[in-house]
Protein backbone atom coordinates (compact mmCIF):
# COMPACT_ATOMS: atom_id res chain seq x y z
CA UNK A 1 0.00 0.00 0.00
CA UNK A 2 1.19 3.49 -0.79
CA UNK A 3 0.20 6.15 1.75
CA UNK A 4 0.20 9.73 0.48
CA UNK A 5 0.44 12.37 3.21
CA UNK A 6 -0.70 15.77 1.96
CA UNK A 7 -2.06 19.13 2.99
CA UNK A 8 -4.78 21.00 1.15
CA UNK A 9 -2.55 24.09 1.28
CA UNK A 10 0.36 22.42 -0.52
CA UNK A 11 0.76 23.08 -4.25
CA UNK A 12 3.38 20.30 -4.65
CA UNK A 13 0.98 17.87 -2.95
CA UNK A 14 -1.77 18.72 -5.44
CA UNK A 15 0.61 18.06 -8.34
CA UNK A 16 1.75 14.77 -6.82
CA UNK A 17 -1.85 13.75 -6.28
CA UNK A 18 -2.49 13.97 -10.03
CA UNK A 19 0.60 11.79 -10.70
CA UNK A 20 -0.59 9.24 -8.16
CA UNK A 21 -4.07 9.22 -9.68
CA UNK A 22 -2.51 8.25 -13.02
CA UNK A 23 -0.51 5.40 -11.44
CA UNK A 24 -3.54 4.31 -9.44
CA UNK A 25 -5.75 4.09 -12.55
CA UNK A 26 -3.10 2.12 -14.39
CA UNK A 27 -2.46 -0.37 -11.58
CA UNK A 28 -5.74 -0.39 -9.67
CA UNK A 29 -5.79 -4.18 -9.32
CA UNK A 30 -2.35 -4.40 -7.67
CA UNK A 31 -1.75 -1.09 -5.95
CA UNK A 32 -3.73 0.66 -3.24
CA UNK A 33 -3.12 4.35 -2.64
CA UNK A 34 -4.44 5.86 0.58
CA UNK A 35 -4.53 9.63 0.97
CA UNK A 36 -4.07 11.09 4.46
CA UNK A 37 -4.53 14.77 5.19
CA UNK A 38 -1.69 15.39 7.64
CA UNK A 39 -3.44 18.46 9.06
CA UNK A 40 -6.50 16.42 10.01
CA UNK A 41 -4.60 13.31 11.12
CA UNK A 42 -1.47 14.54 12.90
CA UNK A 43 -1.11 11.39 15.01
CA UNK A 44 -0.91 9.21 11.93
CA UNK A 45 1.58 11.62 10.36
CA UNK A 46 3.72 11.43 13.52
CA UNK A 47 3.47 7.63 13.56
CA UNK A 48 5.07 7.56 10.11
CA UNK A 49 7.55 10.36 10.96
CA UNK A 50 6.16 12.72 8.33
CA UNK A 51 8.10 15.97 8.51
CA UNK A 52 7.56 17.31 4.99
CA UNK A 53 4.47 17.60 2.84
CA UNK A 54 3.95 15.84 0.54
CA UNK A 55 5.35 12.49 1.67
CA UNK A 56 4.84 9.06 0.16
CA UNK A 57 5.26 6.04 2.42
CA UNK A 58 5.25 2.50 1.08
CA UNK A 59 3.71 0.30 3.77
CA UNK A 60 3.92 -3.47 3.94
CA UNK A 61 2.62 -5.53 6.87
CA UNK A 62 1.73 -2.27 8.66
CA UNK A 63 5.34 -1.06 8.59
CA UNK A 64 6.92 1.73 6.57
CA UNK A 65 9.51 0.10 4.32
CA UNK A 66 10.31 2.88 1.86
CA UNK A 67 9.46 6.54 1.37
CA UNK A 68 9.86 9.76 -0.53
CA UNK A 69 9.91 12.92 1.58
CA UNK A 70 8.89 16.06 -0.24
CA UNK A 71 7.90 16.65 -3.83
CA UNK A 72 8.51 13.78 -6.27
CA UNK A 73 8.42 13.41 -10.03
CA UNK A 74 6.81 10.54 -11.90
CA UNK A 75 10.21 8.80 -12.43
CA UNK A 76 10.88 9.00 -8.67
CA UNK A 77 7.46 7.53 -7.86
CA UNK A 78 8.00 4.78 -10.41
CA UNK A 79 11.39 3.90 -8.87
CA UNK A 80 9.80 3.69 -5.42
CA UNK A 81 7.16 1.31 -6.73
CA UNK A 82 9.61 -0.76 -8.78
CA UNK A 83 11.80 -1.28 -5.70
CA UNK A 84 8.86 -2.49 -3.66
CA UNK A 85 6.52 -4.04 -6.22
CA UNK A 86 8.62 -5.29 -9.13
CA UNK A 87 5.59 -7.06 -10.61
CA UNK A 88 3.93 -3.75 -11.56
CA UNK A 89 3.94 -2.77 -15.23
CA UNK A 90 4.47 0.98 -14.95
CA UNK A 91 6.06 1.67 -18.32
Tab-separated table of N, CA, C and O in Angstrom:
chain	number	residue	atom	x	y	z
A	1	UNK	N	0.849	-1.168	0.000
A	1	UNK	CA	0.000	0.000	0.000
A	1	UNK	C	0.898	1.236	0.000
A	1	UNK	O	1.918	1.279	0.673
A	2	UNK	N	0.486	2.215	-0.738
A	2	UNK	CA	1.191	3.485	-0.787
A	2	UNK	C	0.346	4.523	-0.049
A	2	UNK	O	-0.819	4.721	-0.381
A	3	UNK	N	0.924	5.143	0.969
A	3	UNK	CA	0.203	6.151	1.748
A	3	UNK	C	0.753	7.519	1.357
A	3	UNK	O	1.963	7.754	1.414
A	4	UNK	N	-0.142	8.390	0.951
A	4	UNK	CA	0.204	9.728	0.481
A	4	UNK	C	-0.238	10.731	1.538
A	4	UNK	O	-1.430	10.924	1.766
A	5	UNK	N	0.729	11.340	2.221
A	5	UNK	CA	0.442	12.374	3.207
A	5	UNK	C	0.488	13.722	2.506
A	5	UNK	O	1.475	14.042	1.838
A	6	UNK	N	-0.580	14.497	2.661
A	6	UNK	CA	-0.698	15.774	1.960
A	6	UNK	C	-1.332	16.816	2.864
A	6	UNK	O	-1.795	16.513	3.967
A	7	UNK	N	-1.336	18.023	2.368
A	7	UNK	CA	-2.062	19.126	2.992
A	7	UNK	C	-2.803	19.839	1.875
A	7	UNK	O	-2.275	19.972	0.769
A	8	UNK	N	-3.995	20.285	2.162
A	8	UNK	CA	-4.778	21.000	1.147
A	8	UNK	C	-4.104	22.298	0.723
A	8	UNK	O	-4.344	22.802	-0.363
A	9	UNK	N	-3.225	22.824	1.569
A	9	UNK	CA	-2.549	24.092	1.281
A	9	UNK	C	-1.307	23.916	0.412
A	9	UNK	O	-0.721	24.897	-0.013
A	10	UNK	N	-0.905	22.690	0.157
A	10	UNK	CA	0.363	22.424	-0.521
A	10	UNK	C	0.188	22.259	-2.033
A	10	UNK	O	-0.440	21.306	-2.490
A	11	UNK	N	0.777	23.179	-2.791
A	11	UNK	CA	0.764	23.076	-4.247
A	11	UNK	C	1.488	21.830	-4.741
A	11	UNK	O	0.965	21.106	-5.596
A	12	UNK	N	2.698	21.522	-4.223
A	12	UNK	CA	3.382	20.296	-4.650
A	12	UNK	C	2.560	19.034	-4.362
A	12	UNK	O	2.581	18.089	-5.138
A	13	UNK	N	1.816	19.035	-3.268
A	13	UNK	CA	0.981	17.870	-2.950
A	13	UNK	C	-0.133	17.712	-3.979
A	13	UNK	O	-0.453	16.590	-4.386
A	14	UNK	N	-0.724	18.807	-4.412
A	14	UNK	CA	-1.775	18.722	-5.443
A	14	UNK	C	-1.215	18.153	-6.741
A	14	UNK	O	-1.845	17.331	-7.398
A	15	UNK	N	-0.011	18.588	-7.119
A	15	UNK	CA	0.608	18.060	-8.342
A	15	UNK	C	0.930	16.573	-8.194
A	15	UNK	O	0.703	15.792	-9.115
A	16	UNK	N	1.457	16.185	-7.035
A	16	UNK	CA	1.755	14.769	-6.820
A	16	UNK	C	0.485	13.923	-6.810
A	16	UNK	O	0.493	12.792	-7.275
A	17	UNK	N	-0.592	14.480	-6.305
A	17	UNK	CA	-1.851	13.748	-6.281
A	17	UNK	C	-2.291	13.386	-7.700
A	17	UNK	O	-2.764	12.275	-7.939
A	18	UNK	N	-2.100	14.285	-8.653
A	18	UNK	CA	-2.489	13.966	-10.028
A	18	UNK	C	-1.584	12.874	-10.608
A	18	UNK	O	-2.048	12.016	-11.358
A	19	UNK	N	-0.292	12.867	-10.255
A	19	UNK	CA	0.598	11.793	-10.701
A	19	UNK	C	0.172	10.454	-10.100
A	19	UNK	O	0.128	9.431	-10.784
A	20	UNK	N	-0.158	10.470	-8.817
A	20	UNK	CA	-0.591	9.242	-8.156
A	20	UNK	C	-1.906	8.727	-8.730
A	20	UNK	O	-2.104	7.518	-8.849
A	21	UNK	N	-2.801	9.634	-9.083
A	21	UNK	CA	-4.075	9.219	-9.681
A	21	UNK	C	-3.827	8.470	-10.983
A	21	UNK	O	-4.491	7.466	-11.270
A	22	UNK	N	-2.854	8.929	-11.761
A	22	UNK	CA	-2.510	8.251	-13.016
A	22	UNK	C	-1.991	6.837	-12.730
A	22	UNK	O	-2.430	5.868	-13.356
A	23	UNK	N	-1.067	6.705	-11.792
A	23	UNK	CA	-0.511	5.396	-11.439
A	23	UNK	C	-1.613	4.497	-10.891
A	23	UNK	O	-1.704	3.314	-11.226
A	24	UNK	N	-2.457	5.064	-10.069
A	24	UNK	CA	-3.538	4.306	-9.439
A	24	UNK	C	-4.513	3.753	-10.485
A	24	UNK	O	-4.936	2.598	-10.402
A	25	UNK	N	-4.854	4.557	-11.483
A	25	UNK	CA	-5.752	4.086	-12.554
A	25	UNK	C	-5.109	2.945	-13.331
A	25	UNK	O	-5.760	1.967	-13.671
A	26	UNK	N	-3.825	3.096	-13.587
A	26	UNK	CA	-3.099	2.118	-14.388
A	26	UNK	C	-2.937	0.784	-13.656
A	26	UNK	O	-2.967	-0.274	-14.274
A	27	UNK	N	-2.761	0.833	-12.361
A	27	UNK	CA	-2.463	-0.371	-11.576
A	27	UNK	C	-3.488	-0.629	-10.478
A	27	UNK	O	-3.142	-1.156	-9.428
A	28	UNK	N	-4.734	-0.306	-10.737
A	28	UNK	CA	-5.741	-0.394	-9.670
A	28	UNK	C	-5.940	-1.782	-9.088
A	28	UNK	O	-6.374	-1.924	-7.965
A	29	UNK	N	-5.614	-2.818	-9.844
A	29	UNK	CA	-5.788	-4.180	-9.324
A	29	UNK	C	-4.688	-4.576	-8.346
A	29	UNK	O	-4.888	-5.440	-7.504
A	30	UNK	N	-3.495	-3.968	-8.472
A	30	UNK	CA	-2.352	-4.405	-7.667
A	30	UNK	C	-1.845	-3.378	-6.676
A	30	UNK	O	-1.037	-3.711	-5.813
A	31	UNK	N	-2.284	-2.143	-6.800
A	31	UNK	CA	-1.747	-1.086	-5.949
A	31	UNK	C	-2.875	-0.310	-5.285
A	31	UNK	O	-3.793	0.144	-5.967
A	32	UNK	N	-2.771	-0.166	-3.970
A	32	UNK	CA	-3.732	0.662	-3.241
A	32	UNK	C	-3.032	1.929	-2.795
A	32	UNK	O	-1.954	1.877	-2.203
A	33	UNK	N	-3.642	3.057	-3.081
A	33	UNK	CA	-3.123	4.348	-2.636
A	33	UNK	C	-4.115	4.905	-1.625
A	33	UNK	O	-5.298	5.020	-1.910
A	34	UNK	N	-3.611	5.239	-0.451
A	34	UNK	CA	-4.441	5.861	0.578
A	34	UNK	C	-3.947	7.284	0.783
A	34	UNK	O	-2.757	7.522	0.940
A	35	UNK	N	-4.863	8.217	0.782
A	35	UNK	CA	-4.533	9.633	0.972
A	35	UNK	C	-4.857	10.028	2.405
A	35	UNK	O	-5.956	9.757	2.888
A	36	UNK	N	-3.892	10.677	3.063
A	36	UNK	CA	-4.068	11.093	4.457
A	36	UNK	C	-3.753	12.575	4.547
A	36	UNK	O	-2.637	13.008	4.245
A	37	UNK	N	-4.739	13.347	4.961
A	37	UNK	CA	-4.534	14.772	5.193
A	37	UNK	C	-3.797	14.912	6.521
A	37	UNK	O	-4.344	14.633	7.587
A	38	UNK	N	-2.527	15.309	6.445
A	38	UNK	CA	-1.688	15.389	7.641
A	38	UNK	C	-2.186	16.430	8.640
A	38	UNK	O	-1.949	16.291	9.844
A	39	UNK	N	-2.891	17.453	8.161
A	39	UNK	CA	-3.445	18.462	9.061
A	39	UNK	C	-4.581	17.889	9.895
A	39	UNK	O	-4.744	18.237	11.062
A	40	UNK	N	-5.355	17.014	9.307
A	40	UNK	CA	-6.501	16.423	10.006
A	40	UNK	C	-6.138	15.187	10.808
A	40	UNK	O	-6.890	14.783	11.706
A	41	UNK	N	-5.017	14.545	10.452
A	41	UNK	CA	-4.604	13.308	11.120
A	41	UNK	C	-3.147	13.400	11.565
A	41	UNK	O	-2.290	12.636	11.121
A	42	UNK	N	-2.860	14.338	12.481
A	42	UNK	CA	-1.468	14.538	12.896
A	42	UNK	C	-0.851	13.337	13.616
A	42	UNK	O	0.345	13.095	13.502
A	43	UNK	N	-1.657	12.569	14.332
A	43	UNK	CA	-1.106	11.393	15.011
A	43	UNK	C	-0.578	10.368	14.016
A	43	UNK	O	0.484	9.797	14.212
A	44	UNK	N	-1.335	10.158	12.957
A	44	UNK	CA	-0.906	9.215	11.926
A	44	UNK	C	0.352	9.725	11.221
A	44	UNK	O	1.276	8.955	10.947
A	45	UNK	N	0.393	11.022	10.969
A	45	UNK	CA	1.581	11.618	10.362
A	45	UNK	C	2.795	11.442	11.277
A	45	UNK	O	3.886	11.098	10.809
A	46	UNK	N	2.611	11.632	12.572
A	46	UNK	CA	3.720	11.430	13.522
A	46	UNK	C	4.151	9.964	13.565
A	46	UNK	O	5.338	9.662	13.636
A	47	UNK	N	3.171	9.060	13.523
A	47	UNK	CA	3.471	7.631	13.561
A	47	UNK	C	4.416	7.246	12.422
A	47	UNK	O	5.305	6.408	12.594
A	48	UNK	N	4.234	7.866	11.263
A	48	UNK	CA	5.074	7.562	10.109
A	48	UNK	C	6.193	8.593	9.920
A	48	UNK	O	6.808	8.647	8.861
A	49	UNK	N	6.452	9.382	10.951
A	49	UNK	CA	7.549	10.362	10.956
A	49	UNK	C	7.509	11.308	9.757
A	49	UNK	O	8.531	11.593	9.131
A	50	UNK	N	6.322	11.782	9.442
A	50	UNK	CA	6.159	12.718	8.328
A	50	UNK	C	6.571	14.102	8.803
A	50	UNK	O	5.971	14.657	9.717
A	51	UNK	N	7.612	14.640	8.173
A	51	UNK	CA	8.100	15.972	8.514
A	51	UNK	C	7.911	16.957	7.373
A	51	UNK	O	7.975	18.164	7.593
A	52	UNK	N	7.742	16.445	6.164
A	52	UNK	CA	7.556	17.308	4.988
A	52	UNK	C	6.299	16.881	4.250
A	52	UNK	O	5.953	15.709	4.217
A	53	UNK	N	5.661	17.856	3.647
A	53	UNK	CA	4.471	17.604	2.838
A	53	UNK	C	4.806	18.009	1.414
A	53	UNK	O	5.344	19.097	1.222
A	54	UNK	N	4.537	17.171	0.479
A	54	UNK	CA	3.952	15.837	0.545
A	54	UNK	C	4.995	14.785	0.913
A	54	UNK	O	6.185	15.005	0.760
A	55	UNK	N	4.508	13.658	1.385
A	55	UNK	CA	5.350	12.494	1.666
A	55	UNK	C	4.613	11.249	1.203
A	55	UNK	O	3.420	11.101	1.440
A	56	UNK	N	5.359	10.365	0.547
A	56	UNK	CA	4.838	9.055	0.159
A	56	UNK	C	5.515	8.011	1.034
A	56	UNK	O	6.739	8.024	1.183
A	57	UNK	N	4.724	7.119	1.593
A	57	UNK	CA	5.261	6.044	2.418
A	57	UNK	C	4.733	4.729	1.867
A	57	UNK	O	3.527	4.546	1.751
A	58	UNK	N	5.659	3.830	1.518
A	58	UNK	CA	5.254	2.503	1.076
A	58	UNK	C	5.155	1.638	2.315
A	58	UNK	O	6.125	1.493	3.070
A	59	UNK	N	3.978	1.067	2.555
A	59	UNK	CA	3.707	0.301	3.766
A	59	UNK	C	3.446	-1.154	3.396
A	59	UNK	O	2.674	-1.452	2.489
A	60	UNK	N	4.122	-2.025	4.122
A	60	UNK	CA	3.919	-3.465	3.939
A	60	UNK	C	3.838	-4.083	5.324
A	60	UNK	O	4.675	-3.795	6.186
A	61	UNK	N	2.832	-4.909	5.560
A	61	UNK	CA	2.621	-5.529	6.875
A	61	UNK	C	2.589	-4.475	7.985
A	61	UNK	O	3.201	-4.652	9.040
A	62	UNK	N	1.935	-3.369	7.728
A	62	UNK	CA	1.726	-2.267	8.661
A	62	UNK	C	3.015	-1.573	9.080
A	62	UNK	O	3.057	-0.886	10.104
A	63	UNK	N	4.080	-1.727	8.294
A	63	UNK	CA	5.342	-1.064	8.589
A	63	UNK	C	5.802	-0.272	7.377
A	63	UNK	O	5.671	-0.728	6.241
A	64	UNK	N	6.351	0.908	7.632
A	64	UNK	CA	6.916	1.727	6.570
A	64	UNK	C	8.214	1.075	6.110
A	64	UNK	O	9.123	0.873	6.914
A	65	UNK	N	8.294	0.751	4.809
A	65	UNK	CA	9.508	0.096	4.324
A	65	UNK	C	10.281	0.966	3.328
A	65	UNK	O	11.440	0.687	3.051
A	66	UNK	N	9.642	1.992	2.801
A	66	UNK	CA	10.314	2.883	1.860
A	66	UNK	C	9.520	4.175	1.801
A	66	UNK	O	8.336	4.200	2.142
A	67	UNK	N	10.166	5.261	1.366
A	67	UNK	CA	9.456	6.538	1.371
A	67	UNK	C	10.124	7.541	0.456
A	67	UNK	O	11.291	7.393	0.092
A	68	UNK	N	9.361	8.562	0.139
A	68	UNK	CA	9.863	9.764	-0.532
A	68	UNK	C	9.353	10.937	0.284
A	68	UNK	O	8.148	11.112	0.434
A	69	UNK	N	10.268	11.728	0.817
A	69	UNK	CA	9.905	12.919	1.579
A	69	UNK	C	9.985	14.118	0.657
A	69	UNK	O	11.012	14.350	0.023
A	70	UNK	N	8.913	14.881	0.611
A	70	UNK	CA	8.890	16.056	-0.244
A	70	UNK	C	8.383	15.737	-1.638
A	70	UNK	O	7.975	14.622	-1.941
A	71	UNK	N	8.424	16.744	-2.465
A	71	UNK	CA	7.903	16.647	-3.829
A	71	UNK	C	8.647	15.573	-4.615
A	71	UNK	O	9.849	15.409	-4.484
A	72	UNK	N	7.902	14.839	-5.455
A	72	UNK	CA	8.507	13.782	-6.267
A	72	UNK	C	7.969	13.853	-7.687
A	72	UNK	O	6.823	14.220	-7.916
A	73	UNK	N	8.816	13.474	-8.613
A	73	UNK	CA	8.421	13.412	-10.025
A	73	UNK	C	7.892	12.012	-10.323
A	73	UNK	O	8.056	11.080	-9.532
A	74	UNK	N	7.303	11.849	-11.509
A	74	UNK	CA	6.808	10.537	-11.905
A	74	UNK	C	7.938	9.499	-11.926
A	74	UNK	O	7.746	8.393	-11.410
A	75	UNK	N	9.131	9.807	-12.476
A	75	UNK	CA	10.206	8.804	-12.429
A	75	UNK	C	10.593	8.401	-11.000
A	75	UNK	O	10.882	7.225	-10.740
A	76	UNK	N	10.570	9.334	-10.061
A	76	UNK	CA	10.881	8.996	-8.674
A	76	UNK	C	9.813	8.091	-8.065
A	76	UNK	O	10.131	7.143	-7.346
A	77	UNK	N	8.565	8.376	-8.361
A	77	UNK	CA	7.463	7.535	-7.864
A	77	UNK	C	7.569	6.141	-8.470
A	77	UNK	O	7.421	5.128	-7.777
A	78	UNK	N	7.858	6.078	-9.755
A	78	UNK	CA	7.998	4.776	-10.412
A	78	UNK	C	9.139	3.967	-9.803
A	78	UNK	O	9.004	2.761	-9.598
A	79	UNK	N	10.263	4.609	-9.498
A	79	UNK	CA	11.390	3.896	-8.874
A	79	UNK	C	10.999	3.352	-7.500
A	79	UNK	O	11.365	2.230	-7.146
A	80	UNK	N	10.270	4.148	-6.724
A	80	UNK	CA	9.799	3.694	-5.415
A	80	UNK	C	8.955	2.437	-5.569
A	80	UNK	O	9.143	1.453	-4.856
A	81	UNK	N	8.042	2.460	-6.524
A	81	UNK	CA	7.157	1.312	-6.729
A	81	UNK	C	7.912	0.113	-7.289
A	81	UNK	O	7.669	-1.024	-6.876
A	82	UNK	N	8.829	0.342	-8.206
A	82	UNK	CA	9.611	-0.758	-8.778
A	82	UNK	C	10.454	-1.458	-7.709
A	82	UNK	O	10.599	-2.680	-7.734
A	83	UNK	N	10.998	-0.690	-6.778
A	83	UNK	CA	11.802	-1.279	-5.696
A	83	UNK	C	10.958	-2.177	-4.803
A	83	UNK	O	11.428	-3.183	-4.280
A	84	UNK	N	9.708	-1.811	-4.628
A	84	UNK	CA	8.862	-2.487	-3.658
A	84	UNK	C	7.814	-3.407	-4.260
A	84	UNK	O	7.283	-4.269	-3.570
A	85	UNK	N	7.507	-3.209	-5.524
A	85	UNK	CA	6.523	-4.036	-6.220
A	85	UNK	C	7.016	-4.293	-7.641
A	85	UNK	O	6.454	-3.761	-8.599
A	86	UNK	N	8.043	-5.090	-7.810
A	86	UNK	CA	8.617	-5.287	-9.134
A	86	UNK	C	7.655	-5.889	-10.154
A	86	UNK	O	7.875	-5.775	-11.356
A	87	UNK	N	6.555	-6.452	-9.682
A	87	UNK	CA	5.587	-7.064	-10.608
A	87	UNK	C	4.712	-6.038	-11.330
A	87	UNK	O	4.017	-6.358	-12.281
A	88	UNK	N	4.726	-4.779	-10.898
A	88	UNK	CA	3.932	-3.752	-11.558
A	88	UNK	C	4.477	-3.455	-12.957
A	88	UNK	O	5.675	-3.493	-13.184
A	89	UNK	N	3.583	-3.141	-13.860
A	89	UNK	CA	3.943	-2.771	-15.229
A	89	UNK	C	3.705	-1.272	-15.400
A	89	UNK	O	2.689	-0.845	-15.891
A	90	UNK	N	4.662	-0.468	-14.961
A	90	UNK	CA	4.468	0.979	-14.951
A	90	UNK	C	4.800	1.643	-16.278
A	90	UNK	O	4.320	2.715	-16.567
A	91	UNK	N	5.630	1.040	-17.064
A	91	UNK	CA	6.061	1.674	-18.322
A	91	UNK	C	4.977	1.636	-19.375
A	91	UNK	O	4.054	0.930	-19.343
